[in-house]
Coordinates of C-alpha atoms in Angstrom, one line a residue:
R227 CA 10.3 -40.1 18.1
L228 CA 12.0 -37.4 16.8
T229 CA 14.2 -35.3 18.2
M230 CA 15.1 -31.6 17.5
G231 CA 18.4 -32.4 16.5
A232 CA 17.2 -34.5 13.8
L233 CA 15.0 -32.1 12.6
I234 CA 17.8 -29.7 12.2
A235 CA 20.1 -32.1 10.4
R236 CA 17.6 -32.9 7.6
Y237 CA 16.6 -28.9 7.2
E238 CA 20.8 -28.1 6.8
A239 CA 20.6 -31.1 4.2
E240 CA 17.7 -30.4 2.5
E241 CA 16.1 -26.7 2.8
M242 CA 19.1 -24.5 4.0
P243 CA 18.9 -21.2 1.9
Q244 CA 20.9 -20.7 -0.9
R245 CA 22.3 -17.1 -0.2
Q246 CA 25.2 -17.6 1.2
S247 CA 25.0 -14.5 3.7
T248 CA 21.5 -15.7 4.8
A249 CA 22.8 -19.5 5.3
A250 CA 25.8 -18.1 7.3
S251 CA 23.3 -15.9 9.5
Y252 CA 20.9 -19.2 9.9
R253 CA 23.7 -21.9 10.9
S254 CA 25.2 -18.9 13.5
Y255 CA 22.4 -19.0 15.0
L256 CA 21.7 -23.0 14.7
D257 CA 25.2 -23.4 16.5
C258 CA 25.1 -20.9 18.8
H259 CA 21.7 -20.7 20.5
I260 CA 18.9 -23.4 19.0
K261 CA 21.2 -26.8 19.2
P262 CA 22.5 -26.1 22.6
R263 CA 19.2 -25.7 24.3
W264 CA 17.1 -28.2 21.9
E265 CA 19.0 -30.6 20.0
N266 CA 18.4 -33.7 22.6
T267 CA 14.6 -32.2 23.0
L268 CA 11.9 -34.7 21.1
L269 CA 9.7 -32.6 18.9
E270 CA 6.4 -33.8 20.5
N271 CA 8.2 -31.9 24.0
V272 CA 9.2 -28.3 22.1
K273 CA 5.9 -26.5 23.8
V274 CA 5.0 -23.0 23.5
M275 CA 5.8 -21.3 27.1
A276 CA 9.2 -23.1 27.4
L277 CA 10.4 -21.4 23.9
E278 CA 8.7 -18.4 24.7
S279 CA 10.7 -18.2 28.0
W280 CA 13.8 -19.3 26.6
L281 CA 14.1 -16.6 24.2
N282 CA 13.1 -14.3 26.0
E283 CA 15.9 -15.0 28.8
L284 CA 18.4 -14.5 26.0
N285 CA 20.8 -11.9 26.3
L286 CA 20.5 -10.6 22.9
A287 CA 18.3 -7.9 21.1
P288 CA 14.5 -8.2 20.2
K289 CA 15.3 -8.1 16.4
T290 CA 17.9 -10.9 17.0
K291 CA 15.5 -13.2 19.1
S292 CA 12.7 -12.6 16.5
S293 CA 15.2 -13.8 14.0
I294 CA 16.1 -17.3 16.1
K295 CA 12.2 -17.7 16.3
Q296 CA 11.8 -17.5 12.8
V297 CA 14.5 -20.1 12.0
M298 CA 12.6 -22.2 14.3
R299 CA 9.3 -21.4 12.8
V300 CA 10.4 -22.2 9.2
M301 CA 12.0 -25.6 10.4
F302 CA 8.8 -26.3 12.2
L303 CA 6.9 -25.7 8.6
C304 CA 9.2 -27.9 6.9
A305 CA 8.3 -30.8 9.7
M306 CA 4.8 -30.1 8.9
R307 CA 5.2 -30.7 5.3
W308 CA 7.1 -33.7 5.8
E309 CA 4.2 -35.1 8.2
L310 CA 6.6 -35.2 11.3
T311 CA 4.4 -33.0 13.4
G312 CA 1.0 -31.5 13.0
K313 CA 1.6 -28.2 14.8
N314 CA 4.0 -25.2 14.9
P315 CA 4.6 -23.9 18.5
L316 CA 6.5 -21.2 17.2
A317 CA 3.1 -19.6 15.7
L318 CA 2.0 -18.5 19.2
V319 CA 5.3 -17.4 20.9
R320 CA 5.6 -14.0 21.4
I321 CA 9.1 -12.2 22.1
K322 CA 8.8 -9.0 24.7
G323 CA 9.7 -5.8 22.6
G324 CA 9.6 -8.0 19.5
L325 CA 6.7 -5.5 17.4
K326 CA 8.1 -2.5 19.1
R327 CA 9.2 0.1 16.3
G328 CA 13.6 0.5 15.9
A329 CA 15.3 3.2 15.7
R330 CA 13.9 5.7 13.8
P331 CA 16.0 5.8 10.7
R332 CA 18.9 8.6 10.0
V333 CA 18.1 10.4 7.0
L334 CA 20.3 13.3 5.4
E335 CA 19.3 16.3 3.8
V336 CA 20.7 17.4 0.2
G337 CA 22.9 19.6 2.0
E338 CA 24.2 17.4 4.5
F339 CA 24.9 14.4 1.6
Q340 CA 26.9 17.0 -0.3
R341 CA 29.2 18.1 2.8
L342 CA 29.4 14.3 3.6
V343 CA 30.4 13.4 0.1
A344 CA 33.2 16.5 0.3
F345 CA 35.1 14.8 2.9
I346 CA 35.5 11.2 1.4
K347 CA 38.1 10.3 -0.7
E348 CA 38.3 8.4 -3.8
P349 CA 37.2 5.3 -4.9
Y350 CA 34.9 5.8 -1.6
K351 CA 33.5 8.7 -2.7
T352 CA 32.2 7.2 -5.6
M353 CA 30.8 4.6 -4.0
V354 CA 28.6 6.8 -1.8
I355 CA 27.4 8.9 -4.8
V356 CA 25.9 5.6 -6.2
A357 CA 24.3 4.7 -3.1
G358 CA 22.6 8.1 -2.5
C359 CA 21.5 8.0 -6.5
L360 CA 20.3 4.9 -7.0
G361 CA 19.7 3.6 -3.3
L362 CA 21.4 0.3 -3.7
R363 CA 22.6 -2.0 -0.7
V364 CA 26.2 -2.1 -0.2
S365 CA 26.7 -5.4 -1.0
E366 CA 25.1 -4.7 -4.4
I367 CA 27.5 -1.6 -4.8
V368 CA 30.8 -3.5 -4.3
G369 CA 29.6 -6.2 -6.2
L370 CA 29.1 -3.9 -9.7
Q371 CA 31.0 -4.7 -12.6
W372 CA 31.6 -2.6 -15.5
G373 CA 29.8 -5.2 -17.9
D374 CA 26.5 -4.5 -15.9
F375 CA 26.3 -0.9 -17.2
N376 CA 24.9 0.1 -20.8
F377 CA 26.0 3.6 -20.9
E378 CA 24.3 4.0 -24.4
N379 CA 20.8 3.4 -22.8
R380 CA 22.1 5.1 -19.5
T381 CA 20.8 1.9 -17.5
V382 CA 22.4 -0.6 -14.8
L383 CA 21.4 -3.9 -14.4
I384 CA 21.7 -5.2 -10.6
Q385 CA 22.3 -8.8 -10.2
R386 CA 24.8 -10.0 -7.7
G387 CA 25.9 -9.1 -4.2
I388 CA 29.3 -9.5 -2.4
V389 CA 28.9 -10.1 1.5
H390 CA 32.1 -10.6 3.7
G391 CA 34.0 -11.2 0.3
H392 CA 31.5 -13.9 -1.2
V393 CA 29.8 -13.1 -4.5
D394 CA 26.2 -14.1 -3.8
E395 CA 22.7 -13.5 -5.4
T396 CA 21.1 -10.3 -4.6
K397 CA 18.8 -10.1 -1.6
T398 CA 15.5 -11.1 -3.0
E399 CA 14.4 -12.0 -6.9
Y400 CA 12.9 -8.9 -7.2
S401 CA 16.0 -7.0 -6.3
K402 CA 17.4 -8.1 -9.5
D403 CA 16.4 -5.5 -12.0
H404 CA 17.5 -2.8 -14.4
L405 CA 17.8 0.9 -12.7
P406 CA 18.1 4.3 -14.7
L407 CA 21.1 6.4 -14.7
D408 CA 21.0 10.2 -14.4
P409 CA 23.5 11.6 -16.9
L410 CA 25.3 13.5 -14.4
L411 CA 25.7 9.8 -12.6
V412 CA 27.0 8.5 -15.9
D413 CA 29.3 11.2 -15.8
V414 CA 31.1 10.4 -12.4
L415 CA 30.9 6.7 -13.4
L416 CA 33.2 7.0 -16.8
K417 CA 35.4 9.5 -14.6
H418 CA 35.9 6.5 -12.1
R419 CA 36.5 4.1 -14.7
E420 CA 39.5 6.2 -16.2
R421 CA 41.3 6.3 -12.7
C422 CA 39.7 3.0 -11.2
Y423 CA 42.2 -0.3 -10.4
Q424 CA 41.4 -2.7 -13.4
T425 CA 40.5 -6.3 -12.7
A426 CA 40.1 -9.4 -15.4
E427 CA 36.4 -9.4 -13.8
G428 CA 35.9 -5.6 -14.3
W429 CA 34.9 -4.8 -10.9
L430 CA 33.8 -1.1 -9.9
F431 CA 35.6 -1.1 -6.6
A432 CA 38.6 -3.2 -6.6
N433 CA 41.1 -3.0 -3.8
P434 CA 44.6 -3.0 -5.7
V435 CA 46.2 -5.2 -3.2
T436 CA 43.7 -8.3 -2.9
K437 CA 42.3 -7.3 -6.7
R438 CA 39.2 -8.4 -5.3
P439 CA 36.1 -5.8 -4.1
Y440 CA 36.8 -3.9 -0.8
H441 CA 35.2 -4.9 2.2
Q442 CA 32.0 -2.4 3.0
E443 CA 32.4 -2.7 7.0
S444 CA 36.1 -1.1 7.1
I445 CA 35.0 1.7 4.5
C446 CA 32.1 2.4 7.2
E447 CA 34.3 2.8 10.3
N448 CA 37.5 4.4 8.4
H449 CA 35.9 6.6 6.1
I450 CA 32.0 7.5 6.1
K451 CA 31.9 8.0 9.9
T452 CA 35.1 9.9 10.0
A453 CA 33.9 12.2 7.4
A454 CA 30.2 12.4 8.8
T455 CA 32.2 13.9 11.9
K456 CA 34.0 16.0 9.9
A457 CA 31.0 17.5 8.3
G458 CA 29.2 17.9 11.8
I459 CA 26.6 15.4 11.1
E460 CA 25.0 14.0 14.2
G461 CA 23.7 10.6 14.6
I462 CA 24.8 7.1 13.0
V463 CA 25.6 7.1 9.7
G464 CA 26.0 4.3 8.0
W465 CA 25.9 2.7 4.3
H466 CA 22.0 2.0 4.9
T467 CA 21.8 5.5 5.6
F468 CA 22.0 6.4 1.8
R469 CA 19.1 3.8 1.1
H470 CA 16.9 6.4 3.2
V471 CA 18.3 9.1 1.5
Y472 CA 17.8 8.0 -1.9
R473 CA 14.1 7.0 -1.0
S474 CA 14.0 10.6 0.9
F475 CA 15.1 12.3 -2.6
L476 CA 12.2 10.2 -4.6
D477 CA 9.7 11.5 -1.9
A478 CA 10.4 15.1 -2.4
T479 CA 10.2 14.7 -6.1
G480 CA 6.3 13.3 -5.8
A481 CA 7.1 10.0 -7.2
P482 CA 4.0 8.1 -6.9
L483 CA 4.6 4.9 -4.7
G484 CA 4.1 2.3 -7.4
V485 CA 7.4 4.1 -9.1
Q486 CA 9.3 4.1 -5.7
R487 CA 8.5 0.6 -5.2
E488 CA 10.0 -0.6 -8.5
L489 CA 13.3 1.8 -7.9
M490 CA 13.6 0.6 -4.6
R491 CA 13.1 -3.0 -5.9
H492 CA 10.9 -4.2 -3.0
A493 CA 9.0 -7.1 -2.7
S494 CA 5.5 -5.6 -1.9
I495 CA 4.3 -1.9 -1.9
Q496 CA 3.7 -2.3 1.5
T497 CA 7.2 -2.9 2.5
T498 CA 7.8 0.5 0.5
D499 CA 4.7 2.0 2.2
R500 CA 5.6 1.2 5.7
K501 CA 9.3 2.5 5.0
S502 CA 7.7 5.8 4.0
T503 CA 5.7 6.2 7.1
R504 CA 9.0 5.9 9.0
L505 CA 11.1 8.0 6.8
N506 CA 8.4 10.7 6.9
S507 CA 8.4 10.4 10.8
S508 CA 11.7 11.1 11.4
H509 CA 12.0 14.6 9.6

């Protein structure tokens, strides 16, 4: 008669995601929410309505509740594969507000993007230009090394990310890919290479004090949001804004959905299509 605590222990030992940032999130959900409520409960006594009531009563955002539900769902799938149970109660659990569309993303027009960049100093300015011109996630931007670039062929290989100072794999296997570089972006990068702080690892954006890549959170708070205020841009502007900006630029060129998926490095074209619908409705 297995307890949830035993299932959690086996899941942590055998199935915890290898990507550090994902594993850290999972452990946080387990330690702060799942274990305190369910650790001593027998697996057979974990029921649909009890789960649903517990999740909906948590003082958390619907998205966070959905993430906790997902962790438990994955654990029960493992339990089924290990032949410890024949059912997954999470399959029937519903979260209030879990299916509602979140806030529409803030999309900058070309003129707004140019005004914003004008108020940002180096090296953060180059980071934002890279974000807007390549649509990279910020973890991928701070993880760039000069060895990733082939300036002769005008390409860059995205192959790592850095979250909270930890060098890690890209978000998904589809995120690891070569991207084309516009000649004007190449000029920006070569000028940055002349003035940037050089490290043995060849980081593009290294902090001269720590000799390690900058932490993205402080840049957003101290530079990007400040620049947005000075530029008169309303709404929340953060690192992910520039991924939306890049996507809107692709839409403006009339790029086919398949091409956009490749450049955005989405795992499925459905993801690309869904995000396109949200962006178009926000304009």
